[in-house]
Each structure stands twice: as C-alpha cells, then as structure tokens.
C-alpha cells in the first residue's frame, strides 16, 4: 500500500492510499560470451574444448537444473563425440546416435558454467567428412529454457597414407 498526503505548507490534507499488486515473473536463464570465431579440429587430434568463454546468468534462480549440448550441423553419427566428466552434482549422458549431450542435476550457475566449459569435441573416424560442425548449447532453470548459442567447429580431414599388409612368404 502506498499512501499520499498533500501539505500546502501550513496544513496537511487527507491521506489517500492505493494498493499496488506485484506479479512475479520468472526470467529465463541467459547464455552469452561464446567465442565468435570457429574452433578448429584436425583429424586424429586430441579432443578440443567447445568453449572456454561462455557465461551463464539467471536473475531469479540460484541453481540451474539441466543443459543440452547438441552437434546440430553436419553431425556424423558414431564418429563425432562430445565428452563430459561428471562433476559438482552434474551428470552427463551422450547419445552417439543423435549427437546430443544432456547434462542433469541441480547445481549452481558457477558449477554449470564450469561444467559446460569442460565439454570437449573429437572425431573418431580415419575417414571423416571435412564439413564444419555446429554445436548448440542451452540451459534450463527447472522452468524455462535459455537462449541458444552456437559455435562452429571447422574440420580438417587428413589424407592417410596407404598401408601394406601381410605378404606371402
């Protein structure tokens, strides 16, 4: 309730009150700060980090409940891998057939930010496509999904030398 009283310098007038109703709104979590330049991956290289600069925020929640990381562009099933080590109450499950890494578990925003920054990409094929992969990321606070950010991974395939095998003696 807000009350108003007018005073002319000598005498105060009557008091008028007004009730103000507030409706709380759940704000969606937000992702930002992902690198603008593509990451680079060369066939047979060790795994590379997807992002080391991504930040996340949520104005009205302490914890994040889940995250989805997807190889959304030019995914090669059984070859492209997203790697994650469980940490800080966050568990990861990667589907090799769909290219989706699902992180679950209630944890702080800082813990989810660190967890997402630890995710790596690699390709296990000796004859991969050299098409650019696109990895998309979003988080959920238990009620709303964040915006989706993406990062490209440029890919360099290597021409492997032929190999001779057994010869008759």
GROMACS .gro file of N, CA and C in nm:
model
  507
    1UNK      N    1   0.084  -0.117   0.000
    1UNK     CA    2   0.000   0.000   0.000
    1UNK      C    3   0.089   0.124   0.000
    2UNK      N    4   0.053   0.218  -0.085
    2UNK     CA    5   0.123   0.346  -0.092
    2UNK      C    6   0.024   0.453  -0.048
    3UNK      N    7   0.068   0.542   0.041
    3UNK     CA    8  -0.019   0.649   0.091
    3UNK      C    9   0.035   0.784   0.045
    4UNK      N   10  -0.059   0.876   0.016
    4UNK     CA   11  -0.024   1.010  -0.029
    4UNK      C   12  -0.090   1.112   0.063
    5UNK      N   13  -0.014   1.214   0.102
    5UNK     CA   14  -0.064   1.325   0.183
    5UNK      C   15  -0.012   1.453   0.120
    6UNK      N   16  -0.102   1.549   0.102
    6UNK     CA   17  -0.063   1.678   0.045
    6UNK      C   18  -0.056   1.780   0.158
    7UNK      N   19   0.047   1.864   0.155
    7UNK     CA   20   0.064   1.968   0.255
    7UNK      C   21   0.089   2.098   0.181
    8UNK      N   22   0.011   2.203   0.216
    8UNK     CA   23   0.027   2.332   0.149
    8UNK      C   24   0.127   2.423   0.219
    9UNK      N   25   0.201   2.370   0.312
    9UNK     CA   26   0.298   2.446   0.388
    9UNK      C   27   0.249   2.481   0.526
   10UNK      N   28   0.117   2.475   0.544
   10UNK     CA   29   0.057   2.505   0.674
   10UNK      C   30  -0.023   2.388   0.729
   11UNK      N   31  -0.099   2.327   0.640
   11UNK     CA   32  -0.192   2.223   0.685
   11UNK      C   33  -0.180   2.102   0.592
   12UNK      N   34  -0.184   1.983   0.653
   12UNK     CA   35  -0.185   1.860   0.575
   12UNK      C   36  -0.327   1.823   0.541
   13UNK      N   37  -0.346   1.774   0.420
   13UNK     CA   38  -0.479   1.729   0.377
   13UNK      C   39  -0.503   1.586   0.420
   14UNK      N   40  -0.609   1.531   0.365
   14UNK     CA   41  -0.642   1.393   0.398
   14UNK      C   42  -0.542   1.298   0.331
   15UNK      N   43  -0.539   1.176   0.381
   15UNK     CA   44  -0.449   1.072   0.328
   15UNK      C   45  -0.526   0.984   0.232
   16UNK      N   46  -0.468   0.962   0.117
   16UNK     CA   47  -0.527   0.871   0.019
   16UNK      C   48  -0.429   0.755   0.002
   17UNK      N   49  -0.482   0.633  -0.001
   17UNK     CA   50  -0.398   0.514  -0.014
   17UNK      C   51  -0.435   0.437  -0.140
   18UNK      N   52  -0.338   0.369  -0.188
   18UNK     CA   53  -0.359   0.286  -0.309
   18UNK      C   54  -0.280   0.157  -0.293
   19UNK      N   55  -0.345   0.044  -0.317
   19UNK     CA   56  -0.277  -0.085  -0.315
   19UNK      C   57  -0.209  -0.108  -0.450
   20UNK      N   58  -0.090  -0.162  -0.443
   20UNK     CA   59  -0.017  -0.198  -0.564
   20UNK      C   60   0.007  -0.347  -0.561
   21UNK      N   61  -0.039  -0.415  -0.664
   21UNK     CA   62  -0.020  -0.559  -0.673
   21UNK      C   63   0.100  -0.590  -0.761
   22UNK      N   64   0.184  -0.679  -0.714
   22UNK     CA   65   0.302  -0.720  -0.790
   22UNK      C   66   0.281  -0.864  -0.838
   23UNK      N   67   0.318  -0.887  -0.961
   23UNK     CA   68   0.317  -1.022  -1.015
   23UNK      C   69   0.460  -1.059  -1.049
   24UNK      N   70   0.510  -1.159  -0.979
   24UNK     CA   71   0.648  -1.203  -1.005
   24UNK      C   72   0.653  -1.273  -1.141
   25UNK      N   73   0.759  -1.252  -1.212
   25UNK     CA   74   0.780  -1.314  -1.343
   25UNK      C   75   0.910  -1.393  -1.337
   26UNK      N   76   0.905  -1.517  -1.381
   26UNK     CA   77   1.026  -1.599  -1.385
   26UNK      C   78   1.104  -1.560  -1.510
   27UNK      N   79   1.224  -1.510  -1.489
   27UNK     CA   80   1.311  -1.475  -1.601
   27UNK      C   81   1.385  -1.599  -1.648
   28UNK      N   82   1.395  -1.612  -1.778
   28UNK     CA   83   1.468  -1.725  -1.836
   28UNK      C   84   1.618  -1.707  -1.812
   29UNK      N   85   1.690  -1.817  -1.797
   29UNK     CA   86   1.836  -1.806  -1.787
   29UNK      C   87   1.892  -1.756  -1.920
   30UNK      N   88   2.011  -1.699  -1.915
   30UNK     CA   89   2.072  -1.644  -2.037
   30UNK      C   90   2.214  -1.694  -2.054
   31UNK      N   91   2.247  -1.728  -2.179
   31UNK     CA   92   2.383  -1.764  -2.216
   31UNK      C   93   2.442  -1.649  -2.297
   32UNK      N   94   2.571  -1.625  -2.279
   32UNK     CA   95   2.639  -1.522  -2.356
   32UNK      C   96   2.788  -1.550  -2.358
   33UNK      N   97   2.860  -1.472  -2.434
   33UNK     CA   98   3.006  -1.475  -2.429
   33UNK      C   99   3.074  -1.588  -2.502
   34UNK      N  100   3.002  -1.665  -2.583
   34UNK     CA  101   3.070  -1.773  -2.656
   34UNK      C  102   3.158  -1.712  -2.765
   35UNK      N  103   3.267  -1.778  -2.794
   35UNK     CA  104   3.361  -1.728  -2.894
   35UNK      C  105   3.292  -1.710  -3.029
   36UNK      N  106   3.325  -1.601  -3.098
   36UNK     CA  107   3.267  -1.575  -3.230
   36UNK      C  108   3.339  -1.654  -3.338
   37UNK      N  109   3.468  -1.674  -3.320
   37UNK     CA  110   3.544  -1.749  -3.420
   37UNK      C  111   3.522  -1.899  -3.401
   38UNK      N  112   3.527  -1.971  -3.510
   38UNK     CA  113   3.511  -2.116  -3.505
   38UNK      C  114   3.630  -2.180  -3.434
   39UNK      N  115   3.602  -2.290  -3.367
   39UNK     CA  116   3.710  -2.375  -3.314
   39UNK      C  117   3.762  -2.456  -3.433
   40UNK      N  118   3.885  -2.504  -3.424
   40UNK     CA  119   3.940  -2.585  -3.533
   40UNK      C  120   3.977  -2.723  -3.482
   41UNK      N  121   3.945  -2.822  -3.564
   41UNK     CA  122   3.976  -2.960  -3.530
   41UNK      C  123   4.036  -3.028  -3.652
   42UNK      N  124   4.145  -3.102  -3.630
   42UNK     CA  125   4.210  -3.178  -3.737
   42UNK      C  126   4.199  -3.326  -3.704
   43UNK      N  127   4.166  -3.404  -3.805
   43UNK     CA  128   4.152  -3.549  -3.789
   43UNK      C  129   4.268  -3.605  -3.708
   44UNK      N  130   4.235  -3.695  -3.614
   44UNK     CA  131   4.328  -3.765  -3.525
   44UNK      C  132   4.388  -3.679  -3.415
   45UNK      N  133   4.347  -3.551  -3.407
   45UNK     CA  134   4.392  -3.467  -3.296
   45UNK      C  135   4.323  -3.509  -3.167
   46UNK      N  136   4.380  -3.474  -3.053
   46UNK     CA  137   4.309  -3.498  -2.927
   46UNK      C  138   4.183  -3.409  -2.920
   47UNK      N  139   4.095  -3.440  -2.829
   47UNK     CA  140   3.971  -3.364  -2.813
   47UNK      C  141   4.000  -3.217  -2.784
   48UNK      N  142   3.911  -3.129  -2.835
   48UNK     CA  143   3.924  -2.985  -2.811
   48UNK      C  144   3.805  -2.936  -2.729
   49UNK      N  145   3.826  -2.831  -2.651
   49UNK     CA  146   3.720  -2.771  -2.571
   49UNK      C  147   3.625  -2.696  -2.664
   50UNK      N  148   3.494  -2.711  -2.641
   50UNK     CA  149   3.393  -2.643  -2.722
   50UNK      C  150   3.396  -2.492  -2.700
   51UNK      N  151   3.400  -2.449  -2.574
   51UNK     CA  152   3.405  -2.307  -2.541
   51UNK      C  153   3.476  -2.289  -2.407
   52UNK      N  154   3.555  -2.184  -2.399
   52UNK     CA  155   3.619  -2.153  -2.270
   52UNK      C  156   3.575  -2.016  -2.219
   53UNK      N  157   3.484  -1.950  -2.293
   53UNK     CA  158   3.443  -1.815  -2.254
   53UNK      C  159   3.294  -1.800  -2.227
   54UNK      N  160   3.215  -1.904  -2.251
   54UNK     CA  161   3.071  -1.896  -2.231
   54UNK      C  162   3.038  -1.856  -2.087
   55UNK      N  163   2.941  -1.768  -2.071
   55UNK     CA  164   2.893  -1.732  -1.939
   55UNK      C  165   2.743  -1.757  -1.933
   56UNK      N  166   2.694  -1.783  -1.812
   56UNK     CA  167   2.550  -1.801  -1.796
   56UNK      C  168   2.503  -1.719  -1.679
   57UNK      N  169   2.376  -1.679  -1.688
   57UNK     CA  170   2.317  -1.597  -1.583
   57UNK      C  171   2.169  -1.633  -1.569
   58UNK      N  172   2.116  -1.609  -1.452
   58UNK     CA  173   1.973  -1.623  -1.427
   58UNK      C  174   1.942  -1.528  -1.312
   59UNK      N  175   1.861  -1.427  -1.339
   59UNK     CA  176   1.836  -1.322  -1.242
   59UNK      C  177   1.760  -1.368  -1.118
   60UNK      N  178   1.679  -1.473  -1.134
   60UNK     CA  179   1.593  -1.509  -1.023
   60UNK      C  180   1.604  -1.655  -0.978
   61UNK      N  181   1.709  -1.722  -1.019
   61UNK     CA  182   1.731  -1.859  -0.973
   61UNK      C  183   1.874  -1.873  -0.926
   62UNK      N  184   1.893  -1.953  -0.822
   62UNK     CA  185   2.026  -1.980  -0.769
   62UNK      C  186   2.092  -2.093  -0.846
   63UNK      N  187   2.011  -2.195  -0.881
   63UNK     CA  188   2.064  -2.314  -0.947
   63UNK      C  189   2.012  -2.330  -1.089
   64UNK      N  190   2.088  -2.403  -1.166
   64UNK     CA  191   2.048  -2.448  -1.299
   64UNK      C  192   2.017  -2.597  -1.285
   65UNK      N  193   1.922  -2.647  -1.360
   65UNK     CA  194   1.878  -2.786  -1.347
   65UNK      C  195   1.928  -2.877  -1.458
   66UNK      N  196   1.952  -2.819  -1.578
   66UNK     CA  197   1.996  -2.904  -1.689
   66UNK      C  198   2.055  -2.820  -1.801
   67UNK      N  199   2.124  -2.888  -1.890
   67UNK     CA  200   2.180  -2.824  -2.010
   67UNK      C  201   2.176  -2.926  -2.124
   68UNK      N  202   2.159  -2.875  -2.244
   68UNK     CA  203   2.159  -2.960  -2.363
   68UNK      C  204   2.262  -2.906  -2.460
   69UNK      N  205   2.353  -2.991  -2.500
   69UNK     CA  206   2.458  -2.955  -2.594
   69UNK      C  207   2.442  -3.050  -2.713
   70UNK      N  208   2.426  -2.993  -2.832
   70UNK     CA  209   2.392  -3.073  -2.949
   70UNK      C  210   2.486  -3.042  -3.065
   71UNK      N  211   2.535  -3.145  -3.130
   71UNK     CA  212   2.605  -3.124  -3.258
   71UNK      C  213   2.492  -3.113  -3.360
   72UNK      N  214   2.456  -2.990  -3.391
   72UNK     CA  215   2.335  -2.962  -3.469
   72UNK      C  216   2.361  -2.957  -3.618
   73UNK      N  217   2.483  -2.928  -3.658
   73UNK     CA  218   2.512  -2.916  -3.801
   73UNK      C  219   2.618  -3.014  -3.845
   74UNK      N  220   2.586  -3.091  -3.949
   74UNK     CA  221   2.678  -3.186  -4.012
   74UNK      C  222   2.726  -3.296  -3.917
   75UNK      N  223   2.639  -3.336  -3.826
   75UNK     CA  224   2.670  -3.442  -3.731
   75UNK      C  225   2.695  -3.574  -3.803
   76UNK      N  226   2.802  -3.644  -3.766
   76UNK     CA  227   2.833  -3.776  -3.819
   76UNK      C  228   2.816  -3.878  -3.706
   77UNK      N  229   2.705  -3.952  -3.708
   77UNK     CA  230   2.675  -4.049  -3.603
   77UNK      C  231   2.786  -4.152  -3.590
   78UNK      N  232   2.821  -4.184  -3.466
   78UNK     CA  233   2.923  -4.284  -3.440
   78UNK      C  234   3.065  -4.233  -3.456
   79UNK      N  235   3.082  -4.111  -3.507
   79UNK     CA  236   3.216  -4.053  -3.525
   79UNK      C  237   3.236  -3.930  -3.437
   80UNK      N  238   3.141  -3.837  -3.446
   80UNK     CA  239   3.151  -3.713  -3.368
   80UNK      C  240   3.115  -3.744  -3.223
   81UNK      N  241   3.198  -3.697  -3.131
   81UNK     CA  242   3.181  -3.725  -2.989
   81UNK      C  243   3.185  -3.596  -2.908
   82UNK      N  244   3.096  -3.585  -2.810
   82UNK     CA  245   3.104  -3.483  -2.707
   82UNK      C  246   3.139  -3.555  -2.578
   83UNK      N  247   3.245  -3.511  -2.514
   83UNK     CA  248   3.294  -3.578  -2.393
   83UNK      C  249   3.269  -3.489  -2.271
   84UNK      N  250   3.226  -3.554  -2.162
   84UNK     CA  251   3.199  -3.482  -2.038
   84UNK      C  252   3.230  -3.574  -1.920
   85UNK      N  253   3.295  -3.521  -1.819
   85UNK     CA  254   3.321  -3.593  -1.695
   85UNK      C  255   3.226  -3.539  -1.588
   86UNK      N  256   3.150  -3.629  -1.525
   86UNK     CA  257   3.056  -3.588  -1.421
   86UNK      C  258   3.129  -3.507  -1.314
   87UNK      N  259   3.062  -3.400  -1.268
   87UNK     CA  260   3.123  -3.310  -1.170
   87UNK      C  261   3.019  -3.228  -1.098
   88UNK      N  262   3.046  -3.189  -0.975
   88UNK     CA  263   2.967  -3.094  -0.896
   88UNK      C  264   2.818  -3.129  -0.893
   89UNK      N  265   2.785  -3.258  -0.891
   89UNK     CA  266   2.645  -3.298  -0.889
   89UNK      C  267   2.579  -3.296  -1.026
   90UNK      N  268   2.658  -3.274  -1.130
   90UNK     CA  269   2.606  -3.270  -1.267
   90UNK      C  270   2.651  -3.397  -1.339
   91UNK      N  271   2.553  -3.469  -1.395
   91UNK     CA  272   2.582  -3.591  -1.469
   91UNK      C  273   2.557  -3.569  -1.617
   92UNK      N  274   2.639  -3.633  -1.701
   92UNK     CA  275   2.623  -3.619  -1.844
   92UNK      C  276   2.589  -3.752  -1.910
   93UNK      N  277   2.505  -3.745  -2.013
   93UNK     CA  278   2.470  -3.863  -2.090
   93UNK      C  279   2.474  -3.824  -2.238
   94UNK      N  280   2.568  -3.884  -2.314
   94UNK     CA  281   2.584  -3.853  -2.456
   94UNK      C  282   2.522  -3.962  -2.541
   95UNK      N  283   2.440  -3.923  -2.637
   95UNK     CA  284   2.376  -4.015  -2.730
   95UNK      C  285   2.456  -4.014  -2.861
   96UNK      N  286   2.529  -4.121  -2.889
   96UNK     CA  287   2.615  -4.127  -3.008
   96UNK      C  288   2.535  -4.129  -3.137
   97UNK      N  289   2.407  -4.166  -3.130
   97UNK     CA  290   2.324  -4.170  -3.250
   97UNK      C  291   2.263  -4.037  -3.287
   98UNK      N  292   2.246  -3.949  -3.188
   98UNK     CA  293   2.181  -3.820  -3.216
   98UNK      C  294   2.275  -3.700  -3.200
   99UNK      N  295   2.390  -3.719  -3.134
   99UNK     CA  296   2.482  -3.608  -3.112
   99UNK      C  297   2.440  -3.515  -3.001
  100UNK      N  298   2.356  -3.563  -2.909
  100UNK     CA  299   2.306  -3.479  -2.800
  100UNK      C  300   2.369  -3.523  -2.668
  101UNK      N  301   2.428  -3.426  -2.599
  101UNK     CA  302   2.480  -3.446  -2.464
  101UNK      C  303   2.383  -3.377  -2.369
  102UNK      N  304   2.323  -3.454  -2.279
  102UNK     CA  305   2.229  -3.400  -2.182
  102UNK      C  306   2.298  -3.396  -2.046
  103UNK      N  307   2.306  -3.277  -1.986
  103UNK     CA  308   2.357  -3.261  -1.850
  103UNK      C  309   2.238  -3.245  -1.757
  104UNK      N  310   2.240  -3.317  -1.644
  104UNK     CA  311   2.131  -3.306  -1.548
  104UNK      C  312   2.188  -3.301  -1.406
  105UNK      N  313   2.108  -3.243  -1.318
  105UNK     CA  314   2.146  -3.231  -1.178
  105UNK      C  315   2.141  -3.086  -1.135
  106UNK      N  316   2.078  -3.059  -1.025
  106UNK     CA  317   2.068  -2.923  -0.974
  106UNK      C  318   2.204  -2.879  -0.919
  107UNK      N  319   2.257  -2.770  -0.974
  107UNK     CA  320   2.387  -2.718  -0.930
  107UNK      C  321   2.389  -2.567  -0.954
  108UNK      N  322   2.483  -2.501  -0.890
  108UNK     CA  323   2.493  -2.355  -0.900
  108UNK      C  324   2.524  -2.313  -1.044
  109UNK      N  325   2.496  -2.187  -1.070
  109UNK     CA  326   2.527  -2.131  -1.203
  109UNK      C  327   2.677  -2.142  -1.231
  110UNK      N  328   2.759  -2.116  -1.131
  110UNK     CA  329   2.905  -2.125  -1.149
  110UNK      C  330   2.947  -2.268  -1.182
  111UNK      N  331   2.885  -2.367  -1.115
  111UNK     CA  332   2.918  -2.507  -1.143
  111UNK      C  333   2.877  -2.547  -1.284
  112UNK      N  334   2.759  -2.502  -1.329
  112UNK     CA  335   2.716  -2.534  -1.466
  112UNK      C  336   2.806  -2.464  -1.569
  113UNK      N  337   2.844  -2.342  -1.540
  113UNK     CA  338   2.934  -2.271  -1.632
  113UNK      C  339   3.065  -2.348  -1.646
  114UNK      N  340   3.122  -2.391  -1.534
  114UNK     CA  341   3.246  -2.470  -1.539
  114UNK      C  342   3.226  -2.602  -1.611
  115UNK      N  343   3.113  -2.667  -1.584
  115UNK     CA  344   3.084  -2.796  -1.648
  115UNK      C  345   3.075  -2.780  -1.800
  116UNK      N  346   3.004  -2.679  -1.845
  116UNK     CA  347   2.989  -2.658  -1.990
  116UNK      C  348   3.124  -2.625  -2.053
  117UNK      N  349   3.204  -2.546  -1.983
  117UNK     CA  350   3.336  -2.511  -2.036
  117UNK      C  351   3.431  -2.631  -2.042
  118UNK      N  352   3.397  -2.740  -1.973
  118UNK     CA  353   3.484  -2.858  -1.973
  118UNK      C  354   3.449  -2.958  -2.085
  119UNK      N  355   3.340  -2.936  -2.155
  119UNK     CA  356   3.296  -3.030  -2.260
  119UNK      C  357   3.393  -3.022  -2.379
  120UNK      N  358   3.430  -3.140  -2.429
  120UNK     CA  359   3.521  -3.146  -2.543
  120UNK      C  360   3.457  -3.216  -2.662
  121UNK      N  361   3.512  -3.188  -2.780
  121UNK     CA  362   3.468  -3.249  -2.906
  121UNK      C  363   3.585  -3.326  -2.965
  122UNK      N  364   3.554  -3.441  -3.024
  122UNK     CA  365   3.652  -3.513  -3.104
  122UNK      C  366   3.579  -3.597  -3.207
  123UNK      N  367   3.653  -3.639  -3.309
  123UNK     CA  368   3.600  -3.728  -3.411
  123UNK      C  369   3.688  -3.852  -3.413
  124UNK      N  370   3.624  -3.970  -3.417
  124UNK     CA  371   3.697  -4.095  -3.405
  124UNK      C  372   3.721  -4.167  -3.538
  125UNK      N  373   3.684  -4.104  -3.649
  125UNK     CA  374   3.697  -4.170  -3.779
  125UNK      C  375   3.833  -4.144  -3.843
  126UNK      N  376   3.881  -4.241  -3.921
  126UNK     CA  377   4.002  -4.220  -4.001
  126UNK      C  378   3.967  -4.175  -4.142
  127UNK      N  379   3.838  -4.158  -4.169
  127UNK     CA  380   3.793  -4.107  -4.299
  127UNK      C  381   3.671  -4.017  -4.278
  128UNK      N  382   3.688  -3.909  -4.200
  128UNK     CA  383   3.573  -3.824  -4.167
  128UNK      C  384   3.541  -3.724  -4.278
  129UNK      N  385   3.419  -3.674  -4.273
  129UNK     CA  386   3.380  -3.561  -4.357
  129UNK      C  387   3.451  -3.437  -4.305
  130UNK      N  388   3.487  -3.346  -4.396
  130UNK     CA  389   3.551  -3.223  -4.351
  130UNK      C  390   3.452  -3.106  -4.343
  131UNK      N  391   3.323  -3.137  -4.338
  131UNK     CA  392   3.221  -3.033  -4.323
  131UNK      C  393   3.230  -2.970  -4.184
  132UNK      N  394   3.202  -2.842  -4.176
  132UNK     CA  395   3.202  -2.770  -4.049
  132UNK      C  396   3.089  -2.823  -3.961
  133UNK      N  397   3.121  -2.856  -3.836
  133UNK     CA  398   3.020  -2.897  -3.739
  133UNK      C  399   2.971  -2.773  -3.666
  134UNK      N  400   2.845  -2.775  -3.625
  134UNK     CA  401   2.789  -2.667  -3.544
  134UNK      C  402   2.738  -2.728  -3.414
  135UNK      N  403   2.787  -2.674  -3.302
  135UNK     CA  404   2.746  -2.721  -3.170
  135UNK      C  405   2.658  -2.613  -3.108
  136UNK      N  406   2.538  -2.652  -3.062
  136UNK     CA  407   2.448  -2.556  -2.998
  136UNK      C  408   2.434  -2.592  -2.850
  137UNK      N  409   2.412  -2.489  -2.768
  137UNK     CA  410   2.404  -2.506  -2.623
  137UNK      C  411   2.285  -2.429  -2.569
  138UNK      N  412   2.214  -2.488  -2.475
  138UNK     CA  413   2.115  -2.414  -2.398
  138UNK      C  414   2.105  -2.476  -2.258
  139UNK      N  415   2.051  -2.398  -2.164
  139UNK     CA  416   2.036  -2.443  -2.026
  139UNK      C  417   1.890  -2.425  -1.984
  140UNK      N  418   1.855  -2.486  -1.870
  140UNK     CA  419   1.720  -2.476  -1.818
  140UNK      C  420   1.728  -2.459  -1.666
  141UNK      N  421   1.646  -2.367  -1.614
  141UNK     CA  422   1.647  -2.341  -1.469
  141UNK      C  423   1.540  -2.421  -1.394
  142UNK      N  424   1.483  -2.520  -1.460
  142UNK     CA  425   1.378  -2.600  -1.400
  142UNK      C  426   1.240  -2.557  -1.446
  143UNK      N  427   1.233  -2.438  -1.506
  143UNK     CA  428   1.106  -2.386  -1.556
  143UNK      C  429   1.115  -2.335  -1.699
  144UNK      N  430   1.226  -2.268  -1.731
  144UNK     CA  431   1.239  -2.206  -1.863
  144UNK      C  432   1.373  -2.241  -1.926
  145UNK      N  433   1.372  -2.251  -2.059
  145UNK     CA  434   1.496  -2.269  -2.135
  145UNK      C  435   1.560  -2.134  -2.162
  146UNK      N  436   1.691  -2.134  -2.172
  146UNK     CA  437   1.766  -2.014  -2.208
  146UNK      C  438   1.759  -1.991  -2.358
  147UNK      N  439   1.823  -1.885  -2.400
  147UNK     CA  440   1.851  -1.866  -2.541
  147UNK      C  441   1.949  -1.974  -2.583
  148UNK      N  442   1.959  -1.998  -2.712
  148UNK     CA  443   2.052  -2.099  -2.763
  148UNK      C  444   2.170  -2.028  -2.827
  149UNK      N  445   2.291  -2.069  -2.789
  149UNK     CA  446   2.412  -2.019  -2.853
  149UNK      C  447   2.476  -2.132  -2.932
  150UNK      N  448   2.546  -2.096  -3.037
  150UNK     CA  449   2.613  -2.197  -3.120
  150UNK      C  450   2.756  -2.156  -3.148
  151UNK      N  451   2.837  -2.258  -3.172
  151UNK     CA  452   2.975  -2.236  -3.214
  151UNK      C  453   3.009  -2.337  -3.322
  152UNK      N  454   3.071  -2.289  -3.427
  152UNK     CA  455   3.116  -2.377  -3.534
  152UNK      C  456   3.250  -2.440  -3.500
  153UNK      N  457   3.270  -2.559  -3.554
  153UNK     CA  458   3.400  -2.626  -3.545
  153UNK      C  459   3.440  -2.657  -3.688
  154UNK      N  460   3.544  -2.588  -3.736
  154UNK     CA  461   3.593  -2.620  -3.870
  154UNK      C  462   3.673  -2.747  -3.861
  155UNK      N  463   3.668  -2.825  -3.967
  155UNK     CA  464   3.721  -2.959  -3.963
  155UNK      C  465   3.820  -2.978  -4.077
  156UNK      N  466   3.935  -3.034  -4.045
  156UNK     CA  467   4.035  -3.066  -4.147
  156UNK      C  468   4.057  -3.217  -4.147
  157UNK      N  469   4.021  -3.279  -4.258
  157UNK     CA  470   4.047  -3.422  -4.273
  157UNK      C  471   4.190  -3.439  -4.322
  158UNK      N  472   4.254  -3.549  -4.286
  158UNK     CA  473   4.392  -3.576  -4.324
  158UNK      C  474   4.394  -3.695  -4.420
  159UNK      N  475   4.470  -3.681  -4.528
  159UNK     CA  476   4.483  -3.791  -4.622
  159UNK      C  477   4.586  -3.888  -4.564
  160UNK      N  478   4.536  -4.002  -4.516
  160UNK     CA  479   4.622  -4.103  -4.455
  160UNK      C  480   4.695  -4.182  -4.565
  161UNK      N  481   4.820  -4.211  -4.539
  161UNK     CA  482   4.900  -4.290  -4.635
  161UNK      C  483   4.846  -4.432  -4.642
  162UNK      N  484   4.852  -4.495  -4.758
  162UNK     CA  485   4.808  -4.634  -4.768
  162UNK      C  486   4.902  -4.723  -4.687
  163UNK      N  487   4.850  -4.836  -4.643
  163UNK     CA  488   4.927  -4.929  -4.562
  163UNK      C  489   4.923  -5.066  -4.626
  164UNK      N  490   5.041  -5.126  -4.644
  164UNK     CA  491   5.050  -5.264  -4.694
  164UNK      C  492   5.031  -5.359  -4.578
  165UNK      N  493   4.969  -5.472  -4.606
  165UNK     CA  494   4.953  -5.571  -4.500
  165UNK      C  495   5.024  -5.700  -4.540
  166UNK      N  496   4.991  -5.807  -4.481
  166UNK     CA  497   5.061  -5.935  -4.495
  166UNK      C  498   5.090  -5.969  -4.641
  167UNK      N  499   5.210  -6.020  -4.664
  167UNK     CA  500   5.252  -6.066  -4.796
  167UNK      C  501   5.294  -6.212  -4.783
  168UNK      N  502   5.273  -6.287  -4.888
  168UNK     CA  503   5.311  -6.429  -4.883
  168UNK      C  504   5.461  -6.442  -4.868
  169UNK      N  505   5.501  -6.546  -4.799
  169UNK     CA  506   5.644  -6.571  -4.779
  169UNK      C  507   5.703  -6.652  -4.892
   0.00000   0.00000   0.00000
